[in-house]
Structure formats: structure tokens, C-alpha cells
Short mmCIF file of C-alpha atoms and ligand atoms in Angstrom, two decimals:
data_model
loop_
_atom_site.label_atom_id
_atom_site.label_comp_id
_atom_site.label_asym_id
_atom_site.label_seq_id
_atom_site.Cartn_x
_atom_site.Cartn_y
_atom_site.Cartn_z
CA MET A 1 0.00 0.00 0.00
CA ALA A 2 2.92 2.36 0.69
CA ARG A 3 4.29 1.66 -2.79
CA ARG A 4 0.83 2.31 -4.23
CA LYS A 5 0.63 5.65 -2.42
CA ALA A 6 4.09 6.65 -3.63
CA VAL A 7 3.51 6.15 -7.36
CA VAL A 8 -0.21 5.84 -8.12
CA ALA A 9 -2.19 9.06 -8.50
CA ASN A 10 -4.46 9.73 -5.53
CA GLY A 11 -7.44 10.21 -7.85
CA VAL A 12 -7.38 6.47 -8.57
CA GLY A 13 -9.55 5.71 -5.54
CA VAL A 14 -9.67 2.49 -3.53
CA PHE A 15 -12.29 1.13 -1.12
CA GLY A 16 -10.25 -1.28 1.03
CA ASN A 17 -6.62 -1.77 2.01
CA ALA A 18 -6.21 -5.41 0.99
CA THR A 19 -3.87 -6.56 -1.78
CA VAL A 20 -5.16 -9.53 -3.72
CA ALA A 21 -3.14 -12.73 -4.08
CA HIS A 22 -5.82 -14.75 -5.81
CA ALA A 23 -9.59 -14.89 -6.25
CA ASN A 24 -11.87 -17.86 -6.71
CA ASN A 25 -15.66 -17.92 -7.18
CA ALA A 26 -16.93 -15.54 -4.43
CA THR A 27 -13.74 -15.31 -2.38
CA ILE A 28 -10.73 -13.00 -2.56
CA THR A 29 -7.56 -13.98 -0.68
CA ASP A 30 -5.03 -11.29 0.16
CA LEU A 31 -1.24 -11.48 0.39
CA ASP A 32 -1.42 -12.11 4.14
CA GLY A 33 -3.70 -15.09 3.57
CA ASN A 34 -6.87 -13.34 4.77
CA GLU A 35 -10.02 -14.51 3.01
CA PHE A 36 -12.78 -12.08 2.07
CA ILE A 37 -16.26 -12.93 0.93
CA ASP A 38 -16.79 -10.75 -2.11
CA PHE A 39 -20.09 -8.84 -2.26
CA ALA A 40 -18.57 -6.33 -4.72
CA GLY A 41 -17.74 -8.69 -7.58
CA GLY A 42 -15.22 -6.21 -9.00
CA ILE A 43 -18.11 -3.67 -9.09
CA GLY A 44 -20.72 -5.92 -10.65
CA VAL A 45 -18.38 -7.67 -13.09
CA ILE A 46 -18.09 -11.18 -11.68
CA ASN A 47 -21.65 -12.55 -11.85
CA ALA A 48 -20.23 -15.86 -13.16
CA GLY A 49 -17.62 -16.08 -10.38
CA HIS A 50 -13.94 -15.20 -10.07
CA CYS A 51 -11.68 -17.18 -12.43
CA ASN A 52 -14.55 -19.24 -13.80
CA GLN A 53 -12.74 -22.22 -15.32
CA ALA A 54 -14.63 -22.08 -18.61
CA VAL A 55 -13.58 -18.45 -19.03
CA VAL A 56 -9.96 -19.14 -18.07
CA ASP A 57 -9.79 -21.99 -20.60
CA ALA A 58 -11.32 -19.88 -23.37
CA ILE A 59 -8.81 -17.04 -22.82
CA THR A 60 -5.88 -19.47 -22.68
CA GLU A 61 -6.85 -21.19 -25.93
CA GLN A 62 -7.48 -17.92 -27.75
CA ALA A 63 -4.14 -16.44 -26.59
CA LYS A 64 -2.34 -19.22 -28.43
CA LYS A 65 -4.06 -18.28 -31.71
CA TYR A 66 -4.02 -14.47 -31.87
CA ILE A 67 -4.38 -11.75 -29.26
CA HIS A 68 -5.02 -8.67 -31.32
CA THR A 69 -5.38 -7.76 -34.97
CA SER A 70 -8.04 -5.04 -34.61
CA PHE A 71 -11.50 -5.76 -35.92
CA ASN A 72 -11.09 -2.61 -38.02
CA VAL A 73 -8.25 -4.30 -39.92
CA VAL A 74 -9.38 -7.92 -40.36
CA THR A 75 -12.51 -9.77 -39.29
CA TYR A 76 -12.27 -12.45 -36.63
CA GLU A 77 -14.72 -15.14 -35.62
CA PRO A 78 -15.21 -14.49 -31.87
CA TYR A 79 -16.40 -10.90 -32.48
CA VAL A 80 -19.03 -12.00 -35.01
CA GLU A 81 -20.08 -14.97 -32.88
CA LEU A 82 -20.50 -12.73 -29.84
CA CYS A 83 -22.64 -10.24 -31.80
CA GLU A 84 -24.76 -13.17 -33.05
CA LYS A 85 -25.24 -14.35 -29.48
CA LEU A 86 -25.99 -10.89 -28.06
CA THR A 87 -28.57 -10.11 -30.73
CA GLU A 88 -30.16 -13.54 -30.15
CA ILE A 89 -30.53 -13.21 -26.37
CA LEU A 90 -31.30 -9.48 -26.34
CA PRO A 91 -33.52 -8.76 -29.36
CA HIS A 92 -34.45 -5.09 -29.87
CA GLY A 93 -37.44 -5.33 -32.17
CA GLU A 94 -37.47 -7.18 -35.48
CA ARG A 95 -33.83 -6.92 -36.49
CA THR A 96 -31.04 -6.31 -34.01
CA LYS A 97 -27.38 -5.39 -34.48
CA ALA A 98 -24.50 -4.93 -32.08
CA MET A 99 -21.06 -3.34 -31.83
CA LEU A 100 -18.35 -4.11 -29.33
CA VAL A 101 -16.07 -1.78 -27.42
CA THR A 102 -14.04 -2.01 -24.24
CA THR A 103 -15.67 -0.21 -21.31
CA GLY A 104 -19.11 0.84 -20.17
CA ALA A 105 -18.30 4.52 -20.67
CA GLU A 106 -17.20 3.80 -24.22
CA ALA A 107 -20.47 1.98 -24.92
CA VAL A 108 -22.36 5.03 -23.66
CA GLU A 109 -20.26 7.38 -25.84
CA ASN A 110 -20.99 5.27 -28.90
CA ALA A 111 -24.71 4.93 -28.17
CA ILE A 112 -24.97 8.72 -28.06
CA LYS A 113 -23.07 9.09 -31.33
CA ILE A 114 -25.32 6.51 -33.00
CA ALA A 115 -28.49 8.21 -31.72
CA ARG A 116 -27.32 11.62 -32.94
CA GLN A 117 -26.47 10.30 -36.40
CA HIS A 118 -29.80 8.48 -36.58
CA THR A 119 -31.95 11.44 -35.61
CA LYS A 120 -29.72 14.26 -36.94
CA LYS A 121 -30.56 15.94 -33.62
CA GLN A 122 -28.20 16.93 -30.82
CA ALA A 123 -29.75 17.23 -27.37
CA ILE A 124 -29.62 14.40 -24.82
CA LEU A 125 -31.94 14.02 -21.84
CA CYS A 126 -30.56 12.22 -18.79
CA PHE A 127 -31.46 11.88 -15.10
CA THR A 128 -30.40 12.82 -11.61
CA GLY A 129 -28.76 10.00 -9.65
CA SER A 130 -27.43 8.45 -12.85
CA PHE A 131 -23.96 7.07 -13.45
CA HIS A 132 -22.78 6.50 -17.01
CA GLY A 133 -18.99 6.52 -16.74
CA ARG A 134 -16.00 8.85 -16.67
CA THR A 135 -15.21 9.81 -20.27
CA MET A 136 -16.31 13.34 -21.11
CA MET A 137 -19.80 12.66 -22.51
CA ALA A 138 -20.43 9.86 -20.01
CA MET A 139 -19.25 12.09 -17.17
CA THR A 140 -21.48 14.89 -18.39
CA LEU A 141 -24.44 12.49 -18.29
CA THR A 142 -23.41 11.30 -14.82
CA SER A 143 -25.21 13.16 -12.06
CA LYS A 144 -23.26 12.95 -8.81
CA ILE A 145 -20.91 15.93 -8.44
CA ASP A 146 -18.26 13.88 -6.56
CA TYR A 147 -17.55 12.09 -9.84
CA LYS A 148 -17.01 15.26 -11.87
CA LEU A 149 -15.83 18.00 -9.52
CA ASN A 150 -13.68 20.57 -11.40
CA CYS A 151 -13.60 18.36 -14.52
CA GLY A 152 -15.62 20.68 -16.75
CA PRO A 153 -16.42 22.21 -19.12
CA PHE A 154 -18.82 19.40 -19.85
CA ALA A 155 -20.37 18.36 -23.15
CA PRO A 156 -23.04 20.77 -24.38
CA GLU A 157 -26.69 19.99 -25.15
CA VAL A 158 -27.20 17.69 -22.15
CA TYR A 159 -30.38 18.25 -20.11
CA ARG A 160 -31.37 16.53 -16.89
CA LEU A 161 -34.69 15.46 -15.35
CA PRO A 162 -35.26 14.12 -11.83
CA PHE A 163 -35.08 10.31 -11.83
CA PRO A 164 -38.46 8.86 -10.79
CA ASN A 165 -37.21 7.81 -7.37
CA TRP A 166 -40.43 6.94 -5.59
CA TYR A 167 -38.89 6.00 -2.25
CA ARG A 168 -36.97 9.27 -1.83
CA TYR A 169 -39.34 11.72 -3.48
CA GLY A 170 -42.74 9.98 -3.34
CA GLU A 171 -43.85 12.07 -0.35
CA GLY A 172 -46.43 9.50 0.68
CA MET A 173 -48.02 9.31 -2.77
CA THR A 174 -49.14 6.05 -4.33
CA GLU A 175 -46.82 4.86 -7.06
CA ALA A 176 -49.50 5.64 -9.66
CA ALA A 177 -49.89 9.24 -8.45
CA PHE A 178 -46.13 9.67 -8.32
CA VAL A 179 -45.69 8.37 -11.88
CA LYS A 180 -48.46 10.69 -13.07
CA ARG A 181 -46.63 13.67 -11.56
CA GLU A 182 -43.26 12.64 -13.04
CA LEU A 183 -44.71 11.97 -16.51
CA LYS A 184 -46.31 15.41 -16.39
CA ARG A 185 -42.84 16.78 -15.62
CA LEU A 186 -41.43 14.84 -18.59
CA ASN A 187 -44.07 16.18 -20.94
CA GLU A 188 -43.63 19.72 -19.64
CA SER A 189 -39.89 19.45 -20.30
CA ALA A 190 -40.93 20.02 -23.92
CA LEU A 191 -42.07 23.50 -22.84
CA ASN A 192 -39.52 24.49 -20.24
CA LEU A 193 -36.32 22.46 -20.69
CA VAL A 194 -35.60 21.50 -24.30
CA SER A 195 -37.71 21.06 -27.41
CA PRO A 196 -38.19 17.35 -28.20
CA ASN A 197 -37.60 18.37 -31.84
CA ASN A 198 -33.98 18.87 -30.79
CA VAL A 199 -33.65 15.77 -28.58
CA ALA A 200 -31.70 12.89 -30.11
CA ALA A 201 -31.87 10.51 -27.15
CA ILE A 202 -33.07 9.89 -23.64
CA ILE A 203 -30.69 7.74 -21.61
CA LEU A 204 -31.34 6.12 -18.26
CA GLU A 205 -30.60 3.08 -16.15
CA PRO A 206 -33.89 1.15 -15.69
CA ILE A 207 -32.52 0.34 -12.24
CA GLN A 208 -29.94 2.88 -11.12
CA GLY A 209 -26.64 1.31 -10.06
CA GLU A 210 -24.24 3.76 -8.40
CA GLY A 211 -27.29 5.91 -7.65
CA GLY A 212 -28.54 3.32 -5.15
CA PHE A 213 -30.42 0.48 -6.90
CA TYR A 214 -33.62 2.47 -7.46
CA PRO A 215 -35.84 0.83 -10.07
CA ALA A 216 -37.82 3.22 -12.29
CA PRO A 217 -41.55 2.50 -11.96
CA LYS A 218 -42.77 0.34 -14.83
CA ALA A 219 -45.49 2.82 -15.81
CA TYR A 220 -42.89 5.59 -15.99
CA LEU A 221 -40.76 3.62 -18.46
CA LYS A 222 -43.85 2.96 -20.56
CA GLY A 223 -44.57 6.70 -20.54
CA LEU A 224 -40.98 7.41 -21.52
CA ARG A 225 -41.27 4.95 -24.42
CA ASP A 226 -44.46 6.71 -25.62
CA PHE A 227 -42.78 10.13 -25.32
CA CYS A 228 -39.81 8.90 -27.42
CA ASP A 229 -42.09 7.36 -30.05
CA LYS A 230 -44.18 10.52 -30.29
CA HIS A 231 -41.17 12.79 -30.77
CA GLY A 232 -38.76 10.57 -32.73
CA ILE A 233 -36.31 10.26 -29.85
CA VAL A 234 -33.97 7.28 -29.42
CA LEU A 235 -34.52 5.56 -26.05
CA ILE A 236 -31.27 4.24 -24.58
CA PHE A 237 -31.17 1.94 -21.57
CA ASP A 238 -27.84 1.72 -19.78
CA GLU A 239 -27.62 -1.88 -18.56
CA VAL A 240 -23.93 -1.81 -17.69
CA GLN A 241 -24.52 -2.62 -14.01
CA SER A 242 -27.94 -4.29 -14.18
CA GLY A 243 -27.22 -6.75 -17.01
CA PHE A 244 -26.19 -10.36 -17.36
CA GLY A 245 -28.07 -12.22 -14.65
CA ARG A 246 -27.97 -9.58 -11.92
CA THR A 247 -31.75 -9.17 -11.93
CA GLY A 248 -32.50 -12.78 -12.87
CA LYS A 249 -32.67 -11.94 -16.59
CA TRP A 250 -30.13 -11.02 -19.28
CA GLY A 251 -31.34 -7.43 -19.14
CA SER A 252 -33.21 -5.61 -16.39
CA TYR A 253 -35.44 -3.97 -19.00
CA GLU A 254 -37.07 -7.36 -19.56
CA HIS A 255 -38.85 -6.84 -16.22
CA PHE A 256 -40.53 -3.67 -17.47
CA ASP A 257 -42.10 -4.77 -20.80
CA VAL A 258 -40.39 -1.85 -22.53
CA THR A 259 -37.80 -2.35 -25.26
CA PRO A 260 -35.24 0.40 -25.83
CA ASP A 261 -33.94 1.43 -29.25
CA LEU A 262 -30.37 1.10 -28.04
CA SER A 263 -28.81 -0.39 -24.92
CA THR A 264 -25.34 -0.42 -23.39
CA TRP A 265 -23.64 -3.38 -21.70
CA ALA A 266 -20.31 -4.15 -20.03
CA LYS A 267 -19.18 -5.51 -16.63
CA SER A 268 -20.48 -9.11 -16.18
CA LEU A 269 -20.62 -9.53 -19.95
CA GLY A 270 -16.90 -10.40 -19.84
CA SER A 271 -16.24 -11.89 -16.38
CA GLY A 272 -13.47 -9.34 -15.84
CA MET A 273 -12.06 -9.09 -19.35
CA PRO A 274 -12.69 -5.57 -20.64
CA ILE A 275 -15.58 -5.75 -23.08
CA ALA A 276 -18.71 -3.72 -23.66
CA ALA A 277 -21.45 -3.59 -26.25
CA VAL A 278 -24.02 -1.35 -27.81
CA ILE A 279 -27.03 -3.39 -28.93
CA GLY A 280 -29.92 -1.90 -30.84
CA LYS A 281 -32.51 -1.83 -33.57
CA ALA A 282 -30.68 -2.50 -36.85
CA GLU A 283 -32.00 0.64 -38.55
CA VAL A 284 -30.76 2.81 -35.69
CA MET A 285 -27.41 1.02 -35.34
CA ASP A 286 -26.78 1.28 -39.10
CA SER A 287 -27.19 5.07 -39.06
CA ALA A 288 -23.62 5.47 -37.83
CA LYS A 289 -21.19 5.98 -40.69
CA PRO A 290 -17.99 3.89 -40.88
CA GLY A 291 -15.18 5.64 -39.09
CA THR A 292 -17.46 7.43 -36.60
CA ILE A 293 -17.65 4.51 -34.17
CA GLY A 294 -14.88 2.07 -33.29
CA GLY A 295 -11.33 2.16 -31.96
CA THR A 296 -8.14 0.10 -31.89
CA TYR A 297 -9.28 -2.32 -29.18
CA ILE A 298 -12.97 -2.73 -30.05
CA GLY A 299 -13.98 -6.26 -29.12
CA ASN A 300 -10.55 -7.67 -28.28
CA PRO A 301 -10.46 -11.40 -29.21
CA LEU A 302 -9.55 -12.53 -25.66
CA SER A 303 -12.44 -10.50 -24.30
CA CYS A 304 -14.83 -11.86 -26.94
CA VAL A 305 -14.05 -15.49 -26.10
CA ALA A 306 -14.27 -14.71 -22.38
CA SER A 307 -17.69 -13.25 -23.02
CA LEU A 308 -18.86 -16.18 -25.15
CA ALA A 309 -17.68 -18.60 -22.44
CA THR A 310 -19.45 -16.52 -19.78
CA ILE A 311 -22.75 -16.54 -21.65
CA LYS A 312 -22.46 -20.29 -22.36
CA TYR A 313 -21.75 -20.95 -18.69
CA MET A 314 -24.70 -18.78 -17.66
CA GLU A 315 -27.00 -20.65 -20.04
CA GLU A 316 -25.80 -24.14 -19.09
CA ASN A 317 -25.98 -23.41 -15.36
CA ASN A 318 -29.15 -21.33 -15.52
CA LEU A 319 -27.46 -18.42 -13.78
CA ASN A 320 -30.46 -16.16 -14.34
CA GLN A 321 -32.50 -18.53 -12.15
CA ARG A 322 -29.67 -18.52 -9.61
CA GLY A 323 -29.88 -14.71 -9.65
CA VAL A 324 -33.50 -15.02 -8.54
CA GLU A 325 -32.55 -17.47 -5.77
CA VAL A 326 -29.66 -15.35 -4.51
CA GLY A 327 -31.97 -12.32 -4.56
CA ASN A 328 -34.63 -14.18 -2.58
CA ILE A 329 -32.15 -15.10 0.16
CA ILE A 330 -30.88 -11.50 0.41
CA ARG A 331 -34.39 -10.04 0.31
CA SER A 332 -35.78 -12.22 3.08
CA ARG A 333 -32.73 -11.70 5.33
CA PHE A 334 -32.71 -7.93 4.68
CA ASN A 335 -36.45 -7.62 5.34
CA GLU A 336 -36.03 -9.56 8.56
CA MET A 337 -33.35 -7.05 9.60
CA LYS A 338 -35.57 -4.14 8.57
CA SER A 339 -38.19 -5.33 11.04
CA LYS A 340 -35.53 -5.33 13.79
CA TYR A 341 -33.45 -2.23 13.13
CA SER A 342 -35.15 1.12 12.72
CA GLN A 343 -32.20 2.63 10.82
CA ILE A 344 -33.07 0.52 7.78
CA GLY A 345 -35.47 2.70 5.85
CA ASP A 346 -35.84 0.57 2.75
CA VAL A 347 -34.98 -2.83 1.32
CA ARG A 348 -35.43 -3.04 -2.44
CA GLY A 349 -34.27 -4.61 -5.63
CA ILE A 350 -35.08 -6.97 -8.45
CA GLY A 351 -33.44 -10.41 -8.56
CA ALA A 352 -30.02 -10.23 -6.92
CA MET A 353 -29.69 -6.47 -7.53
CA MET A 354 -30.55 -5.85 -3.88
CA ALA A 355 -29.92 -2.82 -1.67
CA MET A 356 -30.54 -1.62 1.86
CA GLU A 357 -30.94 2.10 2.61
CA PHE A 358 -30.04 3.66 5.98
CA VAL A 359 -32.03 6.66 7.20
CA VAL A 360 -32.59 8.60 10.41
CA ASP A 361 -36.02 8.48 12.13
CA GLY A 362 -37.39 6.25 9.37
CA SER A 363 -37.53 9.23 7.03
CA PRO A 364 -36.64 8.70 3.33
CA THR A 365 -35.36 12.28 3.22
CA LYS A 366 -32.89 11.87 6.11
CA PRO A 367 -30.04 9.72 4.78
CA ASP A 368 -27.69 8.14 7.32
CA ALA A 369 -24.33 8.13 5.57
CA GLU A 370 -22.44 7.77 8.84
CA LEU A 371 -24.01 4.43 9.71
CA CYS A 372 -23.58 3.20 6.15
CA GLY A 373 -19.89 4.08 6.20
CA MET A 374 -19.43 2.26 9.51
CA VAL A 375 -21.23 -0.86 8.24
CA VAL A 376 -19.09 -0.93 5.07
CA SER A 377 -15.74 -0.46 6.85
CA GLY A 378 -16.70 -2.71 9.79
CA SER A 379 -17.74 -5.46 7.37
CA PHE A 380 -14.41 -5.18 5.59
CA ALA A 381 -12.59 -5.63 8.90
CA ASP A 382 -14.74 -8.74 9.49
CA GLY A 383 -13.86 -10.26 6.10
CA LEU A 384 -16.62 -9.02 3.79
CA ILE A 385 -16.04 -6.77 0.79
CA LEU A 386 -19.12 -4.58 0.52
CA LEU A 387 -19.91 -1.51 -1.60
CA GLY A 388 -21.88 1.58 -0.68
CA ALA A 389 -23.93 3.55 -3.17
CA GLY A 390 -26.20 6.56 -3.53
CA THR A 391 -25.91 10.31 -3.94
CA HIS A 392 -26.03 10.54 -0.14
CA LYS A 393 -23.74 7.53 0.45
CA ASN A 394 -26.32 5.84 2.68
CA ILE A 395 -27.03 2.65 0.73
CA ILE A 396 -25.34 -0.74 0.63
CA ARG A 397 -25.70 -2.76 -2.55
CA ILE A 398 -25.00 -6.42 -3.20
CA LEU A 399 -23.05 -7.34 -6.33
CA SER A 400 -21.74 -10.75 -5.24
CA PRO A 401 -21.08 -13.44 -7.81
CA LEU A 402 -24.32 -15.30 -8.53
CA THR A 403 -22.31 -18.51 -8.24
CA ILE A 404 -21.79 -17.82 -4.52
CA SER A 405 -22.76 -20.72 -2.24
CA ASP A 406 -25.76 -20.24 0.07
CA GLU A 407 -23.35 -20.68 2.97
CA ASP A 408 -21.00 -17.85 1.90
CA LEU A 409 -23.96 -15.64 1.05
CA ASN A 410 -25.47 -16.12 4.49
CA ARG A 411 -22.09 -15.68 6.19
CA GLY A 412 -21.67 -12.37 4.38
CA ILE A 413 -25.16 -11.24 5.39
CA ASP A 414 -24.40 -12.28 9.00
CA ILE A 415 -21.38 -9.94 8.93
CA ILE A 416 -23.61 -7.07 7.75
CA GLU A 417 -26.19 -7.83 10.44
CA ASN A 418 -23.54 -7.93 13.18
CA GLN A 419 -22.34 -4.49 12.11
CA ILE A 420 -25.86 -3.03 12.12
CA LYS A 421 -26.56 -4.62 15.51
CA LYS A 422 -23.39 -3.04 16.89
CA TYR A 423 -24.56 0.44 15.92
CA SER A 424 -28.29 0.06 16.51
CA LYS A 425 -29.84 2.26 19.18
C1 PLP B 1 -24.77 2.06 -15.33
C2 PLP B 1 -23.32 2.28 -15.67
N1 PLP B 1 -23.00 2.80 -16.86
C3 PLP B 1 -21.72 3.00 -17.22
C4 PLP B 1 -20.69 2.68 -16.37
C5 PLP B 1 -19.28 2.91 -16.79
O1 PLP B 1 -18.64 1.70 -17.04
P1 PLP B 1 -17.04 1.63 -17.07
O2 PLP B 1 -16.57 1.87 -15.68
O3 PLP B 1 -16.75 0.25 -17.59
O4 PLP B 1 -16.59 2.69 -18.02
C6 PLP B 1 -20.98 2.12 -15.11
C7 PLP B 1 -19.90 1.77 -14.16
O5 PLP B 1 -20.09 1.57 -12.99
C8 PLP B 1 -22.33 1.92 -14.75
O6 PLP B 1 -22.67 1.40 -13.56
#
């Protein structure tokens, strides 16, 4: 850690002070031999488990054949095969196409470029609480100021609406009344924010990740779809954190009966190898002219085979179903804790994308960041790697591998409960 401090820029943040020796399934072992149960999964990347053997084998075999040629120079099989697979499991309307890149932020950048070329319009609507990455457009779209302090000027023609966060801003309303109010706000944005005739795309996470695992209400997403259809706006769902089994389906949007025009994917798509994708309706995807999207490392062959092996493993082992089971265990244990500890204001999530929110006096508008920080650092000391989330840093989110055993999952939840018990009044 001293060597890290001496030569690595401080801005490259770190949550814990362990140094990894090796990682296997849902466990990380550090150089001192300490074992940690991993509820972070490399920030939502390891749904299929650390060093999944099928993935390791695929990378090893591919490395013996060729590591990089650039897909812009010559075509290679794993890229095409992966696009075939992605368009098969995540159809966007009648005909679907895909492109591969390297990171989630890059997928977001490319989705915006595709939407602008398709519509010949410029403005982008995004939401509070959102996280879309750290490149300049993605950072502009990202909401939380901590992620972008003093990094401007930001990209122009980006407009922001409040995310339909019913728990925080519902003020005792029914979900239906809340959605009505927020859809009115959306429609009025055409009068007081930006003309929909200038809007190329609306981008949002159907379930916010860094923002705190808030799902958008289903009726809101339907209203958003209608608004986009009415005004010729491309609807982009950012599934970088919510995709690939996390919610018990390939994509979280499948829970909402709304299909986007474009979607962005990364993280658990590659089991740790850097790979990301934009998937979308063929006519939208094909609007981008050659040369305007791409890059040297788009769809690296090692990453493509890692991704193909990940998807095959997920299919053969029904990992989406396991996502539901893991989620059910977390949900019932978290709800049990909520009934015991008054600091837990909310337990929510779909599938295994589960979160717990800490508040003061049971009030959704009084976030308890202090308690959350203590639970996260205390859990780490007790051998559990756990991530916080939320604009107010008062939420814990579970991103464990879905391949985790019930025993490790329950042991990890026990560690969280012991921490909460320690600080409960
Ligand atoms: C929803 C969402 N979009 C985009 C990104 C950016 O992905 P990357 O860090 O791979 O650039 C993230 C990363 O956490 C994310 O959660």
C-alpha cells in the first residue's frame, strides 16, 4: 500500500486496504492469507464467479491463436459470434445489431453518437442519480458531483430530469400518483427544458446502479417509451450494471415490458475481461457511418471469447435462475433485519440487484451516511467486501457473484447484520 501511495495518482480511488493474491468464485484472498467474501464482484463484473474455469480456458486457448489484430483491420470469428449471441438473447425489435467496445463509458459514448447520427438531432436528456462513466460525454451524463468536480467544461446539449425515485421523493403518494406527476414533468420538459424536436436521445438506467439500486416504476418507463415514439427520440437503456443475470434476466429492461432502441452493456458480460457492447434496432445502429464509431481495441479477441464462455456458462448453469434465488435469500434476510433495526429505511431490488438504505427516524429524506460508512468499513474488517452507493452515500448494494454458495452468502449477510446490531440504538 505504501508503494501504491508513492507512485499511483491519488485520484485512482480504492475502497479497502487489501492486496489480492488470488480470487476464486466468491472469495478474494489477500497477500497475508486473509479470506474475504466478495459482495462487490469487482463492481458488478463477476456474476459468473472469479476465475470461472470455462472463461480461463477460453482465454488461454485464444491467446495461443491471436491476441489482437483489430476488428477494423481484419474480421475475426469471436467478435461475429458474440454479436450473433448478443442479438439472439437481447432482441431489440425485429432486427437487431451490435457493436463491441471495451468499457461501459465507451459503450455510452458510442450509443450517443449513433443516436445523434440516426436522428440528426443533438440534445440528450438524462437523469439525476445516474452514473454512465468517466469519459467526457459519459461524465457529463453522470449526475453525482463527486464524480465530476472541477472536470468541466462538460459536453453541451445535455439536459437533466429528476429520476423517478419513488422512495426518496414519493412524499407518501401512491406509485401511480407519483408516476403521473413525473410523466407530467417529462411532458412539460418540452415547454420548459428542451424542445423534443432537438432531442436525439433519452438515456437512463432502468434500475440505477451507483445511484442506489432504485428501479424506475414500470409505468414511468412505458410513458418514456411513448414520449420517445411521439417525438422521434432514441430511447437508450444503460444496462452496464444491471445486465447479465444480476436481476435474474439477461437485461433488467425485460422486467418492465419496454424495449429500448439502443442499450449499453459491459461488466459481467466479460467476467473481468474488458468488453462492452451497444445493442440496438438495426436501422438505428446502421445510421452510424464507418469511421465514426470504433477504436483500436474494439472487441478484443480474448475479451470476446471470455464473453462467449461466460454466456455459455450462464445458459448451461441457468445463472439467471440462480440470480432469482440469490436475490430471494438476500431479500428475506434484509427484510427480517428491517423489522428489527429502525435505521433501515428501505430494502429493495429486483433479482439479486438488492440494496438496503439507511435513514434517520425512518424518514426517506434523512439519509444516514455515517451508519452506512461504519457498516461498510466494519464489514471489511470482518472479512466481507461490501460496496456503498447513492448520492447521499447511505445505501449498501450487493453485487456478489451469482455462483456464490448459500453458505457464503449467508455468512456475508451475518457480517452485515452484526455491524448493524453493533450500531443500533
Ligand atoms: C450504469 C453504468 N454505466 C456505465 C458505467 C461505466 O462503465 P465503465 O466503468 O466500464 O466505463 C458504469 C460503471 O459503474 C455503470 O454502472
